[in-house]
Short mmCIF file of N, CA and C in Angstrom, two decimals:
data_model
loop_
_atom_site.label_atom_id
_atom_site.label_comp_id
_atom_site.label_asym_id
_atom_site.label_seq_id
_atom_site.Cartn_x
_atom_site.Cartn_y
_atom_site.Cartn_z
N UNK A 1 0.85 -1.17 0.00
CA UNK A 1 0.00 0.00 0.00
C UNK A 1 0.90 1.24 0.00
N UNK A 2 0.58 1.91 -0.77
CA UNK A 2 1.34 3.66 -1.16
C UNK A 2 1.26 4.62 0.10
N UNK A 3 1.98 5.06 0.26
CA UNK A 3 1.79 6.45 1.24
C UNK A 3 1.17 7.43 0.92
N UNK A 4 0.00 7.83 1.41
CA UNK A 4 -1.47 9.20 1.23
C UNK A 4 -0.72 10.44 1.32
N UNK A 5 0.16 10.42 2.17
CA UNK A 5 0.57 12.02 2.07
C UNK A 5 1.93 11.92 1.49
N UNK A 6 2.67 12.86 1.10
CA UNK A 6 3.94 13.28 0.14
C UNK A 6 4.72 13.10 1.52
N UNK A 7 5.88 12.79 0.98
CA UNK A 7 6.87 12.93 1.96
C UNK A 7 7.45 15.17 1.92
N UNK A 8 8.42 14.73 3.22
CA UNK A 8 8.89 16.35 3.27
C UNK A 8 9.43 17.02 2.18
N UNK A 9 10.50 15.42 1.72
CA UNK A 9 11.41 16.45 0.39
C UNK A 9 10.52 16.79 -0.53
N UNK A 10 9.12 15.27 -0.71
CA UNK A 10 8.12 16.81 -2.36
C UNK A 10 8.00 17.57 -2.22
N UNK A 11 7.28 17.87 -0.37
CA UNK A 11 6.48 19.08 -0.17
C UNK A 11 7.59 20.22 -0.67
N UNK A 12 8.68 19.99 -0.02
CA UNK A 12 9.94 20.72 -0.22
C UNK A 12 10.38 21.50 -1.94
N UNK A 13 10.19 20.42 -2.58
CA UNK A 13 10.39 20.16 -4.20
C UNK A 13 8.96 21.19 -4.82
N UNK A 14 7.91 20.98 -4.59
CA UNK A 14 6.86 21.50 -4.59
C UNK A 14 7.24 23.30 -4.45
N UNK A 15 7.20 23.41 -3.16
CA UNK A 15 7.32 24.89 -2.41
C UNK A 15 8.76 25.45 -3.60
N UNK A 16 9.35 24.85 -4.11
CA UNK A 16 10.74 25.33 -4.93
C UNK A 16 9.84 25.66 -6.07
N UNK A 17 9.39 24.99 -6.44
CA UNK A 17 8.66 24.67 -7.74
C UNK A 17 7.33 26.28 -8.03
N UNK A 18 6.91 26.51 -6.73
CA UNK A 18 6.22 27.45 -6.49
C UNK A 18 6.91 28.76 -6.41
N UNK A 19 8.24 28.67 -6.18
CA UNK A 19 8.98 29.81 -6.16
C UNK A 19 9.65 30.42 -7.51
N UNK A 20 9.84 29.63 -8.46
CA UNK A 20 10.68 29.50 -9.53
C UNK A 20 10.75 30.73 -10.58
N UNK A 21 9.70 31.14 -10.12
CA UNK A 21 9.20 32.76 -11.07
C UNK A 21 9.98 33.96 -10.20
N UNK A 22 9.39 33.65 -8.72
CA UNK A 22 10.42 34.23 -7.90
C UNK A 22 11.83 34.68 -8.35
N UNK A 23 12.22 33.33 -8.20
CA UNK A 23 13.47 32.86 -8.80
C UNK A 23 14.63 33.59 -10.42
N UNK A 24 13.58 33.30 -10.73
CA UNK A 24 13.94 33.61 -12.41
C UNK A 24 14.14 35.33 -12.53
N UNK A 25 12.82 35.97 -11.57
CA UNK A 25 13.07 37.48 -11.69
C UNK A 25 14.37 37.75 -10.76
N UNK A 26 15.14 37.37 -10.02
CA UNK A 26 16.35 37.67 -9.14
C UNK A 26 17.12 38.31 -9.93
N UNK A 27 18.12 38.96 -9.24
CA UNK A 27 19.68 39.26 -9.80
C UNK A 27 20.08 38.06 -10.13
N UNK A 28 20.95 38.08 -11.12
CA UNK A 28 22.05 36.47 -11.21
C UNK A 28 22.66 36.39 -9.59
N UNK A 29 23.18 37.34 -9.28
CA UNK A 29 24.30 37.21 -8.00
C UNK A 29 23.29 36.50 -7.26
N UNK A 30 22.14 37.01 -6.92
CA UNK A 30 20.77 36.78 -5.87
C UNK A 30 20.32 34.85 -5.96
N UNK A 31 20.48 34.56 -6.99
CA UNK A 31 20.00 33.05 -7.31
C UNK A 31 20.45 32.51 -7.03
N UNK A 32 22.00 32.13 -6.64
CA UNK A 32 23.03 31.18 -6.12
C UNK A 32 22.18 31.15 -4.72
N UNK A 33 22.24 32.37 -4.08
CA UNK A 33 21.50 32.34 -2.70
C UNK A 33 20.45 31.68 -2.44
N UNK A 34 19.06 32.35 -3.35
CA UNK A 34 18.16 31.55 -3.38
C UNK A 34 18.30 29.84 -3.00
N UNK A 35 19.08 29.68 -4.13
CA UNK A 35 19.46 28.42 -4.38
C UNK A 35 19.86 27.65 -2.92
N UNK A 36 20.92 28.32 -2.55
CA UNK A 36 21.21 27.54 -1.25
C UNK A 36 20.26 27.51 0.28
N UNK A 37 19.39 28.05 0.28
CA UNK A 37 18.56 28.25 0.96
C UNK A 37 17.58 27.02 1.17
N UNK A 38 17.28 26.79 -0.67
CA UNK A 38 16.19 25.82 -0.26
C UNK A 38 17.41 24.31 0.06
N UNK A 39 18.68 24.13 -0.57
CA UNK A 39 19.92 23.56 0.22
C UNK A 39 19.98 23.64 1.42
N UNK A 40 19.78 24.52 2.41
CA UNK A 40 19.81 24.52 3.92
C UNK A 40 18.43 23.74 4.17
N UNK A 41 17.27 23.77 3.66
CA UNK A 41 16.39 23.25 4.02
C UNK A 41 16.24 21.61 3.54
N UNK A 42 16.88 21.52 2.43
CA UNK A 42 16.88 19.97 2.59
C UNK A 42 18.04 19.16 3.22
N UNK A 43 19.26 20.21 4.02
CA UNK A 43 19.86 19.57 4.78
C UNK A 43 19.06 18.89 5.80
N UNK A 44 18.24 19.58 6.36
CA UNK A 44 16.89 18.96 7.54
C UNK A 44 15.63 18.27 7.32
N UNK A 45 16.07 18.06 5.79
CA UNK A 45 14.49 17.22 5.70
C UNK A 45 14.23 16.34 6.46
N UNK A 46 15.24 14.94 7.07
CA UNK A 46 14.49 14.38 7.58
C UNK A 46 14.25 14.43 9.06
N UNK A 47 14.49 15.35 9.77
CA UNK A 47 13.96 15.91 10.74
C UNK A 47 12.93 16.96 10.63
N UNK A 48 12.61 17.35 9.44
CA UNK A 48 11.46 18.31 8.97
C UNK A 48 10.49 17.01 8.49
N UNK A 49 10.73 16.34 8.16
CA UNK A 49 9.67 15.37 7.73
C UNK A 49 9.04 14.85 8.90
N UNK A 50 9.92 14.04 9.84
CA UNK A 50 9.24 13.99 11.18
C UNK A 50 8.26 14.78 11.95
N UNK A 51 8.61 15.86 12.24
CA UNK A 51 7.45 16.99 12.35
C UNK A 51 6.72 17.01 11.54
N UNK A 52 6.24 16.36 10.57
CA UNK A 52 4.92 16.17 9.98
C UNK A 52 3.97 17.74 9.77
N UNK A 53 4.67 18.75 9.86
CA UNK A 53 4.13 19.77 10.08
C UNK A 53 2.94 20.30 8.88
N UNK A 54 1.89 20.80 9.27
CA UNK A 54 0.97 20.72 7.74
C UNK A 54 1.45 21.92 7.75
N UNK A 55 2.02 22.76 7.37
CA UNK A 55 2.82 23.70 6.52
C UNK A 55 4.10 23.45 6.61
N UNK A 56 4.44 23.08 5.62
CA UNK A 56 6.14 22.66 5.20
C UNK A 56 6.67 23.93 5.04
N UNK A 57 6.21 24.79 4.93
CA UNK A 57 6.96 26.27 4.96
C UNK A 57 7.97 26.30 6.36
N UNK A 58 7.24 26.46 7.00
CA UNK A 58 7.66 26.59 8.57
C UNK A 58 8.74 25.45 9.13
N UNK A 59 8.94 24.48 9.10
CA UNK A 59 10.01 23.63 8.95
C UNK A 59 11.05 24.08 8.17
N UNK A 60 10.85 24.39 7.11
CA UNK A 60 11.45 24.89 5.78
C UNK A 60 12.84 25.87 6.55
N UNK A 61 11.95 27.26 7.12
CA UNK A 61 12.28 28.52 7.32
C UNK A 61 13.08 27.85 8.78
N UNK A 62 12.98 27.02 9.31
CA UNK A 62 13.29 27.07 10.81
C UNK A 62 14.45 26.24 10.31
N UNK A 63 14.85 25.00 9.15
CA UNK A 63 15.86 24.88 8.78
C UNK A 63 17.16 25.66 8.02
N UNK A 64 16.49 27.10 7.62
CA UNK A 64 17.13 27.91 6.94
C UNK A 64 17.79 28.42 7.85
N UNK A 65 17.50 28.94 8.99
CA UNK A 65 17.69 29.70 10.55
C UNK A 65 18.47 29.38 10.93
N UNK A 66 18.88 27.53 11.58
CA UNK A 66 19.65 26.75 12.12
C UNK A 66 21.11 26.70 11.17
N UNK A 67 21.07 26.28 9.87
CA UNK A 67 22.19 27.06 9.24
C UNK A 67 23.11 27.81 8.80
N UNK A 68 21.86 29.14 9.23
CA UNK A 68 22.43 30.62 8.98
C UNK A 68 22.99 30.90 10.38
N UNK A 69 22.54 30.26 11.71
CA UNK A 69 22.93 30.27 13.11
C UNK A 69 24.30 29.79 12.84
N UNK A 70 24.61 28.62 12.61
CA UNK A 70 25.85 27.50 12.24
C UNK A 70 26.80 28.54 11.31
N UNK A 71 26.31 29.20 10.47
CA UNK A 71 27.44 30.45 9.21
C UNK A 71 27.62 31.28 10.41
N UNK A 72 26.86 31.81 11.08
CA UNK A 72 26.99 32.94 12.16
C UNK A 72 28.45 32.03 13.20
N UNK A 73 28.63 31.32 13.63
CA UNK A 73 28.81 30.59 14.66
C UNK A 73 30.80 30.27 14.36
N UNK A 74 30.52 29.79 12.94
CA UNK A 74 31.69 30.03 12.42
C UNK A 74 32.72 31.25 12.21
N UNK A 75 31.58 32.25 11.45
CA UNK A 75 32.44 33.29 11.40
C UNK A 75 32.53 34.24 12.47
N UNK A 76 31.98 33.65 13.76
CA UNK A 76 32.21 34.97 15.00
C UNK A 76 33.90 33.56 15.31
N UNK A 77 33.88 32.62 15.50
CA UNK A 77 35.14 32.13 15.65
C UNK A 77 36.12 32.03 14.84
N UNK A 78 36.03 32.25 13.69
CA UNK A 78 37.19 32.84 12.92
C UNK A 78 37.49 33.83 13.29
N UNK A 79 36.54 35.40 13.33
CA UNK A 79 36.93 37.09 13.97
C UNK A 79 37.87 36.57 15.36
N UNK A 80 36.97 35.62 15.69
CA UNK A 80 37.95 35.62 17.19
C UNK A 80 39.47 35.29 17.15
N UNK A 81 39.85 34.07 16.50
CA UNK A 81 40.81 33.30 16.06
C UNK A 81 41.35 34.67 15.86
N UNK A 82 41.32 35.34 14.37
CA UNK A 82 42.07 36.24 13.70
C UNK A 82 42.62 37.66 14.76
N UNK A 83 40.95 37.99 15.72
CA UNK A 83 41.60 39.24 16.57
C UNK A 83 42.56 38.82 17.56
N UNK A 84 42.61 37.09 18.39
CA UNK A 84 43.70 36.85 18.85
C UNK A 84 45.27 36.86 18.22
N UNK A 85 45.12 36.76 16.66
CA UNK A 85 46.62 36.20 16.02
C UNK A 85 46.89 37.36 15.49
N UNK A 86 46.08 38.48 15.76
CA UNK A 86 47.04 40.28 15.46
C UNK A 86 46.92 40.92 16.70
N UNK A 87 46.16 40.42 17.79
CA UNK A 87 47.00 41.22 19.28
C UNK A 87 48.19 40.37 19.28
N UNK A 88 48.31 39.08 19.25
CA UNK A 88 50.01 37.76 19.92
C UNK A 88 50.67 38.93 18.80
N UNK A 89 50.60 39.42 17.34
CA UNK A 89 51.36 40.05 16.57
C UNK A 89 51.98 41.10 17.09
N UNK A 90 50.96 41.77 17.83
CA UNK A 90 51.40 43.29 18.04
C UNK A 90 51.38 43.47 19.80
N UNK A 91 51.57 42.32 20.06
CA UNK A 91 51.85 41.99 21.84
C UNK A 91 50.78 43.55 22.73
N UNK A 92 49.54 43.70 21.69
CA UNK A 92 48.33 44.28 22.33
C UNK A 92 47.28 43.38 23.24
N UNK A 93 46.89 43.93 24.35
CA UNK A 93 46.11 43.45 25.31
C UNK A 93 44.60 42.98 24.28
N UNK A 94 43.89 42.24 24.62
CA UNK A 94 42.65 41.67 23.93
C UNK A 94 41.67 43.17 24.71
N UNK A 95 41.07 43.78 23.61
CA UNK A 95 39.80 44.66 23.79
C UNK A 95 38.87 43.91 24.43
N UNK A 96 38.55 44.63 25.41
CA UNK A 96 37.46 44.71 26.88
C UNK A 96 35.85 45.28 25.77
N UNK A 97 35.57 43.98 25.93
CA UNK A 97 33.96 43.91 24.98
C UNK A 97 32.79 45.20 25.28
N UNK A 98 33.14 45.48 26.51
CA UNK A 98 32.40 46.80 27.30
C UNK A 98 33.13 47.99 26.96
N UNK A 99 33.89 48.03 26.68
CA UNK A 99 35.03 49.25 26.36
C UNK A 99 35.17 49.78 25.09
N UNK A 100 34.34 51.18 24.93
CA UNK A 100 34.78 51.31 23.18
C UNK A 100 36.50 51.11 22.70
N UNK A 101 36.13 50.97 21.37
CA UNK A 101 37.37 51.05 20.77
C UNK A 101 38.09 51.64 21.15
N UNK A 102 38.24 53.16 20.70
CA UNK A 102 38.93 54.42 20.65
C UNK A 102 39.59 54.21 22.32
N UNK A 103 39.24 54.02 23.36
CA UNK A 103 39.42 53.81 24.71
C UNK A 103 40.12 52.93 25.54
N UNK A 104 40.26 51.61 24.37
CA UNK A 104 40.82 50.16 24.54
C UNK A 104 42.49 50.56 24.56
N UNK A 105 42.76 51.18 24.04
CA UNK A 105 44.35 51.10 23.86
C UNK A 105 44.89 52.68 24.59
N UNK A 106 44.33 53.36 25.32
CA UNK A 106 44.93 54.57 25.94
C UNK A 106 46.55 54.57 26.84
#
């Protein structure tokens, strides 16, 4: 016996499919993005499928989030990495997060 409802990735495939005009009117630069977006969301399909959610949108968007959290997450620890390996350069004290700039080095 067949399965009655679509799994996540159609709904998924579907909702792309619905966007595609969207899509097509973008910047070129803008579409790669697009593109990876609905990519962040089928990184989670099958934990978006589980939630069974009757709007696949919302799974969708909450997998886009968790990714863009994870890009965020990376690049505040790279800034960090990098502002540690040019104070060890310039044998400067690490800036006091409460402390403006201009004030940090008096």
């Amino acid at each position: 016996m067949g399965r009655t409802n679509p799994t996540y990735r159609d709904a998924l495939r579907a909702i792309e499919e619905r966007w595609a005009d969207f899509r097509r009117a973008l910047r070129r630069r803008d579409q790669p993005r697009f593109d990876q977006l609905f990519e962040y969301a089928r990184e989670h399909a099958d934990a978006s499928g589980l939630l069974n959610h009757q709007n696949p949108v919302l799974p969708a968007l909450f997998s886009i989030d968790l990714e863009q959290e994870a890009r965020l997450d990376t690049h505040e620890e790279r800034l960090d990495d990098l502002e540690k390996a040019l104070e060890a350069r310039h044998g400067r004290q690490p800036l006091d997060q409460d402390e403006p700039p201009e004030e940090a080095h008096r």
